[in-house]
mmCIF file of C-alpha atoms and ligand atoms in Angstrom:
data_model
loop_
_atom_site.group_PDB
_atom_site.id
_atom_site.type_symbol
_atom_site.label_atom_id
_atom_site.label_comp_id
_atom_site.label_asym_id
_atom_site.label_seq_id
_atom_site.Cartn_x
_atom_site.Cartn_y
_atom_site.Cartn_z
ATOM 1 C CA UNK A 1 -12.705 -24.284 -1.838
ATOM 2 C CA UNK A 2 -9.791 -26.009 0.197
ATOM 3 C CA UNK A 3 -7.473 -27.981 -1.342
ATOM 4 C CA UNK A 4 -5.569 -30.270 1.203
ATOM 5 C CA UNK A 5 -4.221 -32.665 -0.584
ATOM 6 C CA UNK A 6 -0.979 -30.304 -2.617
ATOM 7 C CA UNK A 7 0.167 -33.759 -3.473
ATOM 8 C CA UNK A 8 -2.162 -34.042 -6.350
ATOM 9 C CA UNK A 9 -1.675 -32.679 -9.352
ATOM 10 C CA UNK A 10 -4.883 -30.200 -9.321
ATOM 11 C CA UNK A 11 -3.880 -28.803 -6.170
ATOM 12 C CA UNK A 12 -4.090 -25.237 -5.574
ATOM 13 C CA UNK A 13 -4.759 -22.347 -3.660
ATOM 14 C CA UNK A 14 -5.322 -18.795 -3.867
ATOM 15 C CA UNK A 15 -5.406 -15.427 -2.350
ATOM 16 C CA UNK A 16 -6.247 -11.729 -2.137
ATOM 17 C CA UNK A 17 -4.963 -8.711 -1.538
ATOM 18 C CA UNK A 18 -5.835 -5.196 -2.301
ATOM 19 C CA UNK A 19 -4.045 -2.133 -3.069
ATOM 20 C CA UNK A 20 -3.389 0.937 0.049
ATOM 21 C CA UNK A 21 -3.184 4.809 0.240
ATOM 22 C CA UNK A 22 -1.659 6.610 3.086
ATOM 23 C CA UNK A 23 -3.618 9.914 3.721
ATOM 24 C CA UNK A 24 -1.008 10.923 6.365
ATOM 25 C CA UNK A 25 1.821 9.585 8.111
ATOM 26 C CA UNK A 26 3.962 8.229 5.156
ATOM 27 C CA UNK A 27 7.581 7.970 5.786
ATOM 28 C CA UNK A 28 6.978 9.555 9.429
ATOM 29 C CA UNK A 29 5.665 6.882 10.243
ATOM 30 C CA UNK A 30 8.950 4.408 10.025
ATOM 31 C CA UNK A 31 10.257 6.950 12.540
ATOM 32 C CA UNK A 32 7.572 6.077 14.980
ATOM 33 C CA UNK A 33 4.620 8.871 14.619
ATOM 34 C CA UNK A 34 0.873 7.090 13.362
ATOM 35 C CA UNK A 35 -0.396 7.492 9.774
ATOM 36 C CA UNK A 36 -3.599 6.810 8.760
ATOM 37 C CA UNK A 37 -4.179 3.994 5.883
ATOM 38 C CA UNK A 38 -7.093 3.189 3.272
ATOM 39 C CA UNK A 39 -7.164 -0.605 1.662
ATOM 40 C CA UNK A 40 -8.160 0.120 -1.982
ATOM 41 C CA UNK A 41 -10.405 -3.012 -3.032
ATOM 42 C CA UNK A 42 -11.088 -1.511 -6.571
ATOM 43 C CA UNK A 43 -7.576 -2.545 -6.973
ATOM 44 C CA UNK A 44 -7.058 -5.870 -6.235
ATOM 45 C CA UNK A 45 -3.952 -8.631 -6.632
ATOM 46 C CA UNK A 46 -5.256 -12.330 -6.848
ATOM 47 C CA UNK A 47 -2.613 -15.370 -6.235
ATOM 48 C CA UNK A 48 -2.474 -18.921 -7.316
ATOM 49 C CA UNK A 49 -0.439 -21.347 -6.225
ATOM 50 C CA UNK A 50 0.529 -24.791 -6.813
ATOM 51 C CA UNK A 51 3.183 -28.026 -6.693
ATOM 52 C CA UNK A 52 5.867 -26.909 -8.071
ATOM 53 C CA UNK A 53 4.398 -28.320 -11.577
ATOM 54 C CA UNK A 54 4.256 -25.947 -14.531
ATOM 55 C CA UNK A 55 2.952 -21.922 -14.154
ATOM 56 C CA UNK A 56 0.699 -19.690 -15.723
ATOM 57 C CA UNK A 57 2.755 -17.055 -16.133
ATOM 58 C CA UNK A 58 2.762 -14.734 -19.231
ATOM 59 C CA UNK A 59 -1.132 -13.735 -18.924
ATOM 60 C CA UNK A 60 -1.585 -9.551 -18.997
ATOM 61 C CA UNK A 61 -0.226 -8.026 -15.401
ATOM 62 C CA UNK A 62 0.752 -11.346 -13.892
ATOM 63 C CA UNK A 63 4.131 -12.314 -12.708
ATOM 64 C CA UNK A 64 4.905 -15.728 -11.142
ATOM 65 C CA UNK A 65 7.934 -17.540 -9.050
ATOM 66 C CA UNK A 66 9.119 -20.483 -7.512
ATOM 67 C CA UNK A 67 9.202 -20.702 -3.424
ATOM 68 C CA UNK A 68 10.995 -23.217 -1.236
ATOM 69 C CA UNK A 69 13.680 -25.853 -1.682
ATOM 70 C CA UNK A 70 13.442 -26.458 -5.643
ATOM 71 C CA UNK A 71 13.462 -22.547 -6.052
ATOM 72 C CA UNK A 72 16.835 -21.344 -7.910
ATOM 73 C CA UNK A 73 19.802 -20.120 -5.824
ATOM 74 C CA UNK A 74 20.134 -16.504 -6.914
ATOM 75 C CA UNK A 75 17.132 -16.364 -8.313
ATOM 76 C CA UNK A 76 15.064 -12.961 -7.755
ATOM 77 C CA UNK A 77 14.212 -12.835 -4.247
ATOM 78 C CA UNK A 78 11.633 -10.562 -4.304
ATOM 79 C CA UNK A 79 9.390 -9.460 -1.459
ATOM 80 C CA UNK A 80 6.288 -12.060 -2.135
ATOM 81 C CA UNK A 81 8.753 -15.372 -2.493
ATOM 82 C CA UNK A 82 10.525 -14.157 0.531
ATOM 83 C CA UNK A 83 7.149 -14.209 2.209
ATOM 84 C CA UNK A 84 6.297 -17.550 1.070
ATOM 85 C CA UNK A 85 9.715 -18.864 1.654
ATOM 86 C CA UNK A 86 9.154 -17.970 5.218
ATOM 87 C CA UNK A 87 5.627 -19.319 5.367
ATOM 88 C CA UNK A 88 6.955 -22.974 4.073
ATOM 89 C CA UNK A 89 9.594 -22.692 7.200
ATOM 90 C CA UNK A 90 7.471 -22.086 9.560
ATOM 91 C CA UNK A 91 5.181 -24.453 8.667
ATOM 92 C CA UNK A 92 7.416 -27.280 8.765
ATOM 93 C CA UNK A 93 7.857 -27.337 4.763
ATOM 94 C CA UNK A 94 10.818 -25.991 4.207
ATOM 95 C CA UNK A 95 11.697 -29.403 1.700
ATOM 96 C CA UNK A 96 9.114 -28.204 -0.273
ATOM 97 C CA UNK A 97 8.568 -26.197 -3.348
ATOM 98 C CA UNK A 98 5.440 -24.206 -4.793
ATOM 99 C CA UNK A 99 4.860 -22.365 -7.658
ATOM 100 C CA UNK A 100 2.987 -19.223 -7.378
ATOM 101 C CA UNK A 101 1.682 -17.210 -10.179
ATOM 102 C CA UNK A 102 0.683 -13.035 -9.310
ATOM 103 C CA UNK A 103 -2.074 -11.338 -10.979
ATOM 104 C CA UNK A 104 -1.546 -8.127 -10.107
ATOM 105 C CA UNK A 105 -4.173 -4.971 -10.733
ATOM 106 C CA UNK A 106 -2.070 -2.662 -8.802
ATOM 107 C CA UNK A 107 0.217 -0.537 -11.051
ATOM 108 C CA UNK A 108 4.145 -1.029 -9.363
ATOM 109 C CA UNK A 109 6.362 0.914 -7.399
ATOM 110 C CA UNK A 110 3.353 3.822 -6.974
ATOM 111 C CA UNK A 111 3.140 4.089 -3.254
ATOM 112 C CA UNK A 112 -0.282 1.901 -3.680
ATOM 113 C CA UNK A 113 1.281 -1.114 -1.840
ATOM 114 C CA UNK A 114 2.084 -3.805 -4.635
ATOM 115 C CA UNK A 115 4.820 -5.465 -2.618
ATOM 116 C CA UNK A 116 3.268 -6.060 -0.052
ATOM 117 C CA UNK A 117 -0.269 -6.617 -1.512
ATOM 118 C CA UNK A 118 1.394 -9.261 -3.972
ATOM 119 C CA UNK A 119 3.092 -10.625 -0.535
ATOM 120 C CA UNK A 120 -0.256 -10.960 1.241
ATOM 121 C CA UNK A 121 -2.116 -12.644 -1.611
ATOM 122 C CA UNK A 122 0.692 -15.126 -2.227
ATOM 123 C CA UNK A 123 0.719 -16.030 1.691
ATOM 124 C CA UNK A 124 -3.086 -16.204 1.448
ATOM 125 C CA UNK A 125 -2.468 -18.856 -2.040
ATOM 126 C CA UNK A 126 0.145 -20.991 -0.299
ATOM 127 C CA UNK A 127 -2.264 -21.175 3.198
ATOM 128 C CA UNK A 128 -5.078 -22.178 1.211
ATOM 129 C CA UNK A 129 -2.926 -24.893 -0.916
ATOM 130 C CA UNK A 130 -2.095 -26.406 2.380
ATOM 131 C CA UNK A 131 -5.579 -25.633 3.853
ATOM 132 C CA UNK A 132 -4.033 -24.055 7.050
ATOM 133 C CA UNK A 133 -5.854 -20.817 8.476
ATOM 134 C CA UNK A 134 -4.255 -17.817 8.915
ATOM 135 C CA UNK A 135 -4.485 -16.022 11.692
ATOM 136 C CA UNK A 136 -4.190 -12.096 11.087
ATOM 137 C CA UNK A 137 -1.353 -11.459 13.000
ATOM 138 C CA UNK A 138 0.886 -14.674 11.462
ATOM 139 C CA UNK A 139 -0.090 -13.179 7.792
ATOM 140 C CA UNK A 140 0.960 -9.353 9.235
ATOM 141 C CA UNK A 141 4.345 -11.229 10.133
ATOM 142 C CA UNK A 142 4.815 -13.035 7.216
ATOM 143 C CA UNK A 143 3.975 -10.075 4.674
ATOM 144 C CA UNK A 144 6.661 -8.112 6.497
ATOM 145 C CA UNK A 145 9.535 -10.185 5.880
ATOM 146 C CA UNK A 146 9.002 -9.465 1.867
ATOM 147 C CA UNK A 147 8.447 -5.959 3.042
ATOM 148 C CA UNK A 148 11.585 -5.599 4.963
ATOM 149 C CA UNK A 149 13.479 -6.706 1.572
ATOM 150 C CA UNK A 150 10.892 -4.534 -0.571
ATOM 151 C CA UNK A 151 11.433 -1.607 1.539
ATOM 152 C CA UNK A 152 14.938 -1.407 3.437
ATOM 153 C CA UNK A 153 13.481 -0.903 6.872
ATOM 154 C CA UNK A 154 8.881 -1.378 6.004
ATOM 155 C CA UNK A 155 6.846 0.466 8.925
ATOM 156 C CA UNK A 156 4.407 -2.386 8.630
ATOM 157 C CA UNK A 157 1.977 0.165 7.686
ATOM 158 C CA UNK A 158 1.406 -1.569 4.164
ATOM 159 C CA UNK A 159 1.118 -4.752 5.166
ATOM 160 C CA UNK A 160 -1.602 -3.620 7.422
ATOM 161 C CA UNK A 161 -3.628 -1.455 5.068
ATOM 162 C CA UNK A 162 -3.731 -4.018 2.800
ATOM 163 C CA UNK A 163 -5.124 -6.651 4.364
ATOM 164 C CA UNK A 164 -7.522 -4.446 5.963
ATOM 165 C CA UNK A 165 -11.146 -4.061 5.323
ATOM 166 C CA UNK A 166 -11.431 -0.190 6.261
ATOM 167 C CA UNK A 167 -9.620 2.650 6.948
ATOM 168 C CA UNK A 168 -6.682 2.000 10.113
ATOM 169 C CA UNK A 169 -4.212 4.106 12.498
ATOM 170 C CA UNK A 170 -1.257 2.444 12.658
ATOM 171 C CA UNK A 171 1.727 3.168 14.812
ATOM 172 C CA UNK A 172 4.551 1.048 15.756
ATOM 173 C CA UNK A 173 3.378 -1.999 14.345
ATOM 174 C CA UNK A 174 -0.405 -1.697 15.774
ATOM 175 C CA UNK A 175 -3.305 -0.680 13.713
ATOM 176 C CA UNK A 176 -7.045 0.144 15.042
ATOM 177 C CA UNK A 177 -9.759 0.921 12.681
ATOM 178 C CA UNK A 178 -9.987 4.696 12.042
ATOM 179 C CA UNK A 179 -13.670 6.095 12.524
ATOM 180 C CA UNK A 180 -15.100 8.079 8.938
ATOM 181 C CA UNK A 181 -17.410 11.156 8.951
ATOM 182 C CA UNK A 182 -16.091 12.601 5.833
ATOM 183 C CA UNK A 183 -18.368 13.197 2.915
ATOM 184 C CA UNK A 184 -15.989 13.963 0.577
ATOM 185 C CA UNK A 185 -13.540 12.314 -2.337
ATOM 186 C CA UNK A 186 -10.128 11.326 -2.957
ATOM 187 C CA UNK A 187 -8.525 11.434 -6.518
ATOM 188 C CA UNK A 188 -5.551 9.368 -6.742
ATOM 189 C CA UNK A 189 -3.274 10.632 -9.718
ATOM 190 C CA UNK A 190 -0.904 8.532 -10.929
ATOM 191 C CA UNK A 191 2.900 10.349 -12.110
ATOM 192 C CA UNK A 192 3.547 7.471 -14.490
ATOM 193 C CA UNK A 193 7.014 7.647 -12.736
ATOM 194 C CA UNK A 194 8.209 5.127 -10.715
ATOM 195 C CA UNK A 195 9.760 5.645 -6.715
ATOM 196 C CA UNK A 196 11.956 3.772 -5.802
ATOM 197 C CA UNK A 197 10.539 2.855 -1.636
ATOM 198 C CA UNK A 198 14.239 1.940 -0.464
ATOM 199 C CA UNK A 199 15.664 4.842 -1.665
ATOM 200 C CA UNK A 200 12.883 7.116 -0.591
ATOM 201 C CA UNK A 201 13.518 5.684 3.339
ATOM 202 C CA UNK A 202 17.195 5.820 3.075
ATOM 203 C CA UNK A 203 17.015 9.317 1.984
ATOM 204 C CA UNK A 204 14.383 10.361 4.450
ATOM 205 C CA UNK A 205 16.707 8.203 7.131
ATOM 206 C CA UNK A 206 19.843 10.016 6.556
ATOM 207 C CA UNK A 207 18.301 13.583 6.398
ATOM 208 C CA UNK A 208 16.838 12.997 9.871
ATOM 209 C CA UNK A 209 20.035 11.418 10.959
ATOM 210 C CA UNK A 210 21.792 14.607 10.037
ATOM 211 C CA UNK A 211 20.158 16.991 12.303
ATOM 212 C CA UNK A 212 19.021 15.075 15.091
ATOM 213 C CA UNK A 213 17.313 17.945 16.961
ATOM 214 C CA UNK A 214 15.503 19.247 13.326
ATOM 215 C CA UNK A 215 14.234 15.606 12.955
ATOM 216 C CA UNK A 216 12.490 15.710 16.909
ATOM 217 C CA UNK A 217 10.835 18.720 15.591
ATOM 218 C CA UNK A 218 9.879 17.372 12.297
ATOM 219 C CA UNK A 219 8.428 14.515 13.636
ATOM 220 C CA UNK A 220 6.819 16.004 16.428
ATOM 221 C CA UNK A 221 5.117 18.264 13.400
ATOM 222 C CA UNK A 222 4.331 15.326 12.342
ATOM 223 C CA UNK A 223 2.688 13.515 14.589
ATOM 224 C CA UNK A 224 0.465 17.244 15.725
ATOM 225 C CA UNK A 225 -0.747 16.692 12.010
ATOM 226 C CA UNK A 226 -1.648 13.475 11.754
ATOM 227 C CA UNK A 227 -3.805 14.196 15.307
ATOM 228 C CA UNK A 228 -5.631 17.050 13.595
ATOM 229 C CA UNK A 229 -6.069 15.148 10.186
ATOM 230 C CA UNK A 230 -7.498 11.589 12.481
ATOM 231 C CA UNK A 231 -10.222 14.129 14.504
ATOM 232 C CA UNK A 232 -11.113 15.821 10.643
ATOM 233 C CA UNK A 233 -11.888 12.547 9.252
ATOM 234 C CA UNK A 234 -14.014 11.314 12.002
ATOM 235 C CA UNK A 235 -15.916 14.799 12.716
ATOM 236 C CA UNK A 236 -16.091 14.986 8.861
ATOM 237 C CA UNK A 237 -14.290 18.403 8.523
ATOM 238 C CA UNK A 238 -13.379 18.557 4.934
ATOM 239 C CA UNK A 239 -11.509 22.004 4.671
ATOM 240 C CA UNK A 240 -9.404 20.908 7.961
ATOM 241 C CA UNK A 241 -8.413 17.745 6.363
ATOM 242 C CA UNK A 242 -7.473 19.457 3.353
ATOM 243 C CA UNK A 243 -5.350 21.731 4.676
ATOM 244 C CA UNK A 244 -3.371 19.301 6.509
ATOM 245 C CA UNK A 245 -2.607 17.512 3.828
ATOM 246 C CA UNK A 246 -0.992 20.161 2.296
ATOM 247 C CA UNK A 247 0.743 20.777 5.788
ATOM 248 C CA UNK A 248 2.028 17.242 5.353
ATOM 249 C CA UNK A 249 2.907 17.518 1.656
ATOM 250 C CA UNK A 250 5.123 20.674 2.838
ATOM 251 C CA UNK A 251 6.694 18.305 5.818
ATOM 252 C CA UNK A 252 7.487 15.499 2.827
ATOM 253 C CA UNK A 253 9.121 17.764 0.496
ATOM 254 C CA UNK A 254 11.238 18.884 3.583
ATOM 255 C CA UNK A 255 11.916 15.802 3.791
ATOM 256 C CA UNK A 256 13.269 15.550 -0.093
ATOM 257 C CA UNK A 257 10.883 13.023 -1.273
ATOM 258 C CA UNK A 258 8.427 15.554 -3.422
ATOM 259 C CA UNK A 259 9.572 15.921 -6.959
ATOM 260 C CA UNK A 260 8.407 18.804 -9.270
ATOM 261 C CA UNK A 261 6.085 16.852 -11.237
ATOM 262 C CA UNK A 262 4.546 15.476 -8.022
ATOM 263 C CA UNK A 263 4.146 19.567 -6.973
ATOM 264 C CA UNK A 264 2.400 20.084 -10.374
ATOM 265 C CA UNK A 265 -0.078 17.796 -9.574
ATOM 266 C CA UNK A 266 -0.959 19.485 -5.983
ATOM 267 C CA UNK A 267 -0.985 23.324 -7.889
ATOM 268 C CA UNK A 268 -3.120 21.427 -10.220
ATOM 269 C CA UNK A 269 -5.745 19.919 -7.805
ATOM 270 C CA UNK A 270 -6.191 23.043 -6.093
ATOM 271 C CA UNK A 271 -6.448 25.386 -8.457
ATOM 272 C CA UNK A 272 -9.330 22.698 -9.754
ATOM 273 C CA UNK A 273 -11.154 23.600 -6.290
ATOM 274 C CA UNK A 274 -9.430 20.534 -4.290
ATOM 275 C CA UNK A 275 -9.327 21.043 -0.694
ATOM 276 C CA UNK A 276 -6.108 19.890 0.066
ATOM 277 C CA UNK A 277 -3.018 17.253 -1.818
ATOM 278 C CA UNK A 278 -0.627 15.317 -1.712
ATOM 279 C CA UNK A 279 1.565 13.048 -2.343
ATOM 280 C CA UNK A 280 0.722 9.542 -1.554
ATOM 281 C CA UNK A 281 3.004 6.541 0.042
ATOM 282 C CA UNK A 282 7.042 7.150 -0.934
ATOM 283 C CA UNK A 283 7.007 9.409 -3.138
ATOM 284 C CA UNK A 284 10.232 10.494 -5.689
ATOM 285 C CA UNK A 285 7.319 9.781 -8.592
ATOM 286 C CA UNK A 286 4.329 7.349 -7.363
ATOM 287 C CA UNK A 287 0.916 9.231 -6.885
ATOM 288 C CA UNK A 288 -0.708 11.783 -5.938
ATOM 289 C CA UNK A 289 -3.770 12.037 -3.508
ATOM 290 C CA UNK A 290 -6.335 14.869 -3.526
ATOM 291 C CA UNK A 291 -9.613 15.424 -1.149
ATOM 292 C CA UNK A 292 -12.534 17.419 -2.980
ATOM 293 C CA UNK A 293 -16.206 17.804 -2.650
ATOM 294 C CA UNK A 294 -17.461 14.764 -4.049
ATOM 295 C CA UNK A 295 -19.490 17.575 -6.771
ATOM 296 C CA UNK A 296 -15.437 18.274 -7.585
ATOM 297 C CA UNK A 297 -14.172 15.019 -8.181
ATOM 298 C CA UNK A 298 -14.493 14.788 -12.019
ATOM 299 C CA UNK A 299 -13.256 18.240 -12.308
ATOM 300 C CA UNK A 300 -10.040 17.674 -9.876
ATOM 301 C CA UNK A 301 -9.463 14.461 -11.688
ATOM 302 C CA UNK A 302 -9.569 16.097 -15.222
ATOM 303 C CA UNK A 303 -7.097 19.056 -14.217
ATOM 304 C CA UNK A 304 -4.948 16.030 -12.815
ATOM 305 C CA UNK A 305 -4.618 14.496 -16.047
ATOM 306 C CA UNK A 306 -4.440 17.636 -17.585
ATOM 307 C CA UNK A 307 -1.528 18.476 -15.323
ATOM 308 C CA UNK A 308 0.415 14.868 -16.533
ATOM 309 C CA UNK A 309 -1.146 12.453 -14.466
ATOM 310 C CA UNK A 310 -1.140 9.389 -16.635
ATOM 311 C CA UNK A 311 -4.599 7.952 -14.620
ATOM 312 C CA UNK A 312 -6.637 8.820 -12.165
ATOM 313 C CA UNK A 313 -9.081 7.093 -9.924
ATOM 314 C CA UNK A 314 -11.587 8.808 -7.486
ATOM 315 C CA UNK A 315 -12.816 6.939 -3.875
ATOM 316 C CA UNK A 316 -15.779 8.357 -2.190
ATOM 317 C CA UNK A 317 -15.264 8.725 1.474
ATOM 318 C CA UNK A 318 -18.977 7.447 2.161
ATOM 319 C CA UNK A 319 -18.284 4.265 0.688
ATOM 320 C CA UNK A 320 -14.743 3.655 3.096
ATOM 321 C CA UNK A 321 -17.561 4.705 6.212
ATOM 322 C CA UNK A 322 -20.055 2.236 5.280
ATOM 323 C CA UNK A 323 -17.116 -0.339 4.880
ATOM 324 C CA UNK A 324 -17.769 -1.269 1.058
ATOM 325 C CA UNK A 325 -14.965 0.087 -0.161
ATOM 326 C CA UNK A 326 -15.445 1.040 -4.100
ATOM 327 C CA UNK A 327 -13.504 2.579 -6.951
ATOM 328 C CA UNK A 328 -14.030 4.764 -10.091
ATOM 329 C CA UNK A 329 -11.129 4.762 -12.185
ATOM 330 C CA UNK A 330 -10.266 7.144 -15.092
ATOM 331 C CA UNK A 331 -9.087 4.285 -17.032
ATOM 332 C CA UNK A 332 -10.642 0.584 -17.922
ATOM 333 C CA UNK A 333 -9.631 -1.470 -15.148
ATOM 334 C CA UNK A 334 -7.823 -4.837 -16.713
ATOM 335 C CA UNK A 335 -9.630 -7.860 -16.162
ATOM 336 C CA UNK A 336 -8.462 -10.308 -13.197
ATOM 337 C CA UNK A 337 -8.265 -14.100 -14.472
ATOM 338 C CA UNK A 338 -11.116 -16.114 -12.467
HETATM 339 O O1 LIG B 1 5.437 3.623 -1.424
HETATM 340 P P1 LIG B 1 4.877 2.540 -0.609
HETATM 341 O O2 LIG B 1 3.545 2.076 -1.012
HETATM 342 O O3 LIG B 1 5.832 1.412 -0.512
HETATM 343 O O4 LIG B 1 4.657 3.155 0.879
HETATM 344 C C1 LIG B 1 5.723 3.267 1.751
HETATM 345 C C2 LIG B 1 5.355 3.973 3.025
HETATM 346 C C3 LIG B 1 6.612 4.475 3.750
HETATM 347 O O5 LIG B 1 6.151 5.158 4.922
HETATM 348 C C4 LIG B 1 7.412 5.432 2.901
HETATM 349 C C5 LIG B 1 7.544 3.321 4.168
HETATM 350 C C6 LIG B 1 7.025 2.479 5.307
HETATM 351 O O6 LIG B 1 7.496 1.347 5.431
HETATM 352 O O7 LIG B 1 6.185 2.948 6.093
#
């Protein structure tokens, strides 16, 4: 329902986002090769926003801030108020002041897109408090300002994927949806360790900076993967896939941003008959991403766990074809505040 009166003191909006996995393409991508994206909807964030007028904040896996004029100087200027802050002066409210609370499903800093997911829901809250429609590209725009602060220098690949309703390509700031033949599953294990995305790119940025001629080759590697991985997924070539995931897991921890644990987890999934892993958005910790036979999920996602993943969730390919994205996850999924 639209709410265009934010002068009232029942005013409010809200907004969804979902969570993202890269299957190839992370960090490559910011250096301009494509990557291919899947939203997540199974793991969703879900933003209210009001006046600035009292919050919600405090229920289970929400966070909330103040946007606009009101907001506190030095407060945290994460990558969702910066977002909103930007909305409000665009939209001619820059003497204004919301209050937007976060509920976020996504566990943080996991290379599952929670900045800019929380970004792209609060956007969505603020729009609908004001009852303006977003177009897609304005809300692309907007999410990438909080990604630009969330990530250093953001590819714009997460605030594409999720905001997206199926799988996309995305290079240089263009994504096209990415045709599906697969009949297979991906088991996203989480580390339990946080990676730090800034760090990860400025890492990744210097190395390449270092050895300019190494880094054309790298990324021309790259980019002859991600090719070969795009035609797998649409001809539905599950061992191909597979094993150029694992060429692109090799190409990442090149690039420094695999960590032991995160190689435990790979041994782990293949040894459990997984076709391919690797891991999944920045990496230095985050998660993991496997493809199996769909007959091999449970078992891939039970040697993951076994291996230290702390959860795991499985995504069958069929379901990201027919466009109803869905979920299993290893653990109860917490409850999102209607
Ligand atoms: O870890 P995440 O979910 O923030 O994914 C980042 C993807 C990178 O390619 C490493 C950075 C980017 O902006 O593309």
């Amino acid at each position: 329902m639209r709410h265009n009166s934010p002068a009232t003191a029942l005013a409010r909006g809200t907004g969804q986002a979902v969570a993202k996995a890269i299957l190839l393409g992370e960090h490559t991508v910011v250096h301009g090769t494509p990557a291919i994206a899947i939203p997540l909807p199974a793991l969703p964030v879900r933003a209210v926003a009001r006046p600035a007028a009292g919050t919600e904040a405090g229920a289970s896996g929400s966070f909330g801030f103040v946007a606009g004029a009101a907001a506190v100087a030095g407060d945290d200027r994460s990558g969702p108020r910066v977002a909103v802050e930007e909305a409000l002066r665009r939209w001619g409210r820059g003497a204004e002041t919301v209050e937007v609370v976060v509920y976020c499903d996504i566990p943080l800093a996991r290379g599952l897109g929670s900045s800019a997911a929380c970004a792209g829901a609060a956007v969505r809250a603020v729009a609908d408090l004001y009852g303006r429609d977003l177009d897609p590209g304005e809300l692309y725009d907007l999410v990438q300002c909080g990604e630009q602060v969330a990530h250093g220098r953001a590819s714009g690949i997460d605030a594409s994927a999720v905001l997206a309703s199926g799988p996309i390509r995305f290079q240089s700031g263009s994504a096209r949806p990415m045709p599906v033949g697969l009949d297979a599953a991906l088991v996203i294990a989480d580390t339990g360790v946080s990676g730090s995305t800034q760090q990860a790119v400025a890492d990744v940025r210097r190395r390449l900076a270092a050895d300019p001629r190494a880094a054309r080759r790298l990324l021309n590697r790259a980019a002859a993967l991600i090719d070969t991985g795009a035609d797998a997924l649409a001809a539905g070539q599950t061992p191909t896939l597979g094993s150029t995931m694992l060429e692109f897991q090799d190409l990442l921890g090149e690039l420094g941003v695999s960590t032991p644990h995160i190689d435990t987890l790979v041994a782990a999934a293949l040894a459990a008959g997984a076709h391919g892993a690797k891991l999944t958005g920045a990496g230095l910790g985050g998660c993991v991403l496997a493809l199996t036979d769909t007959h091999a999920a449970a078992a891939v996602s039970a040697a993951l766990r076994r291996a230290g993943a702390v959860q795991t969730w499985t995504v069958r390919t069929a379901d990201l074809r027919a466009g109803a994205l869905s979920l299993s996850a290893s653990t109860p999924e917490r409850g999102i505040p209607s």
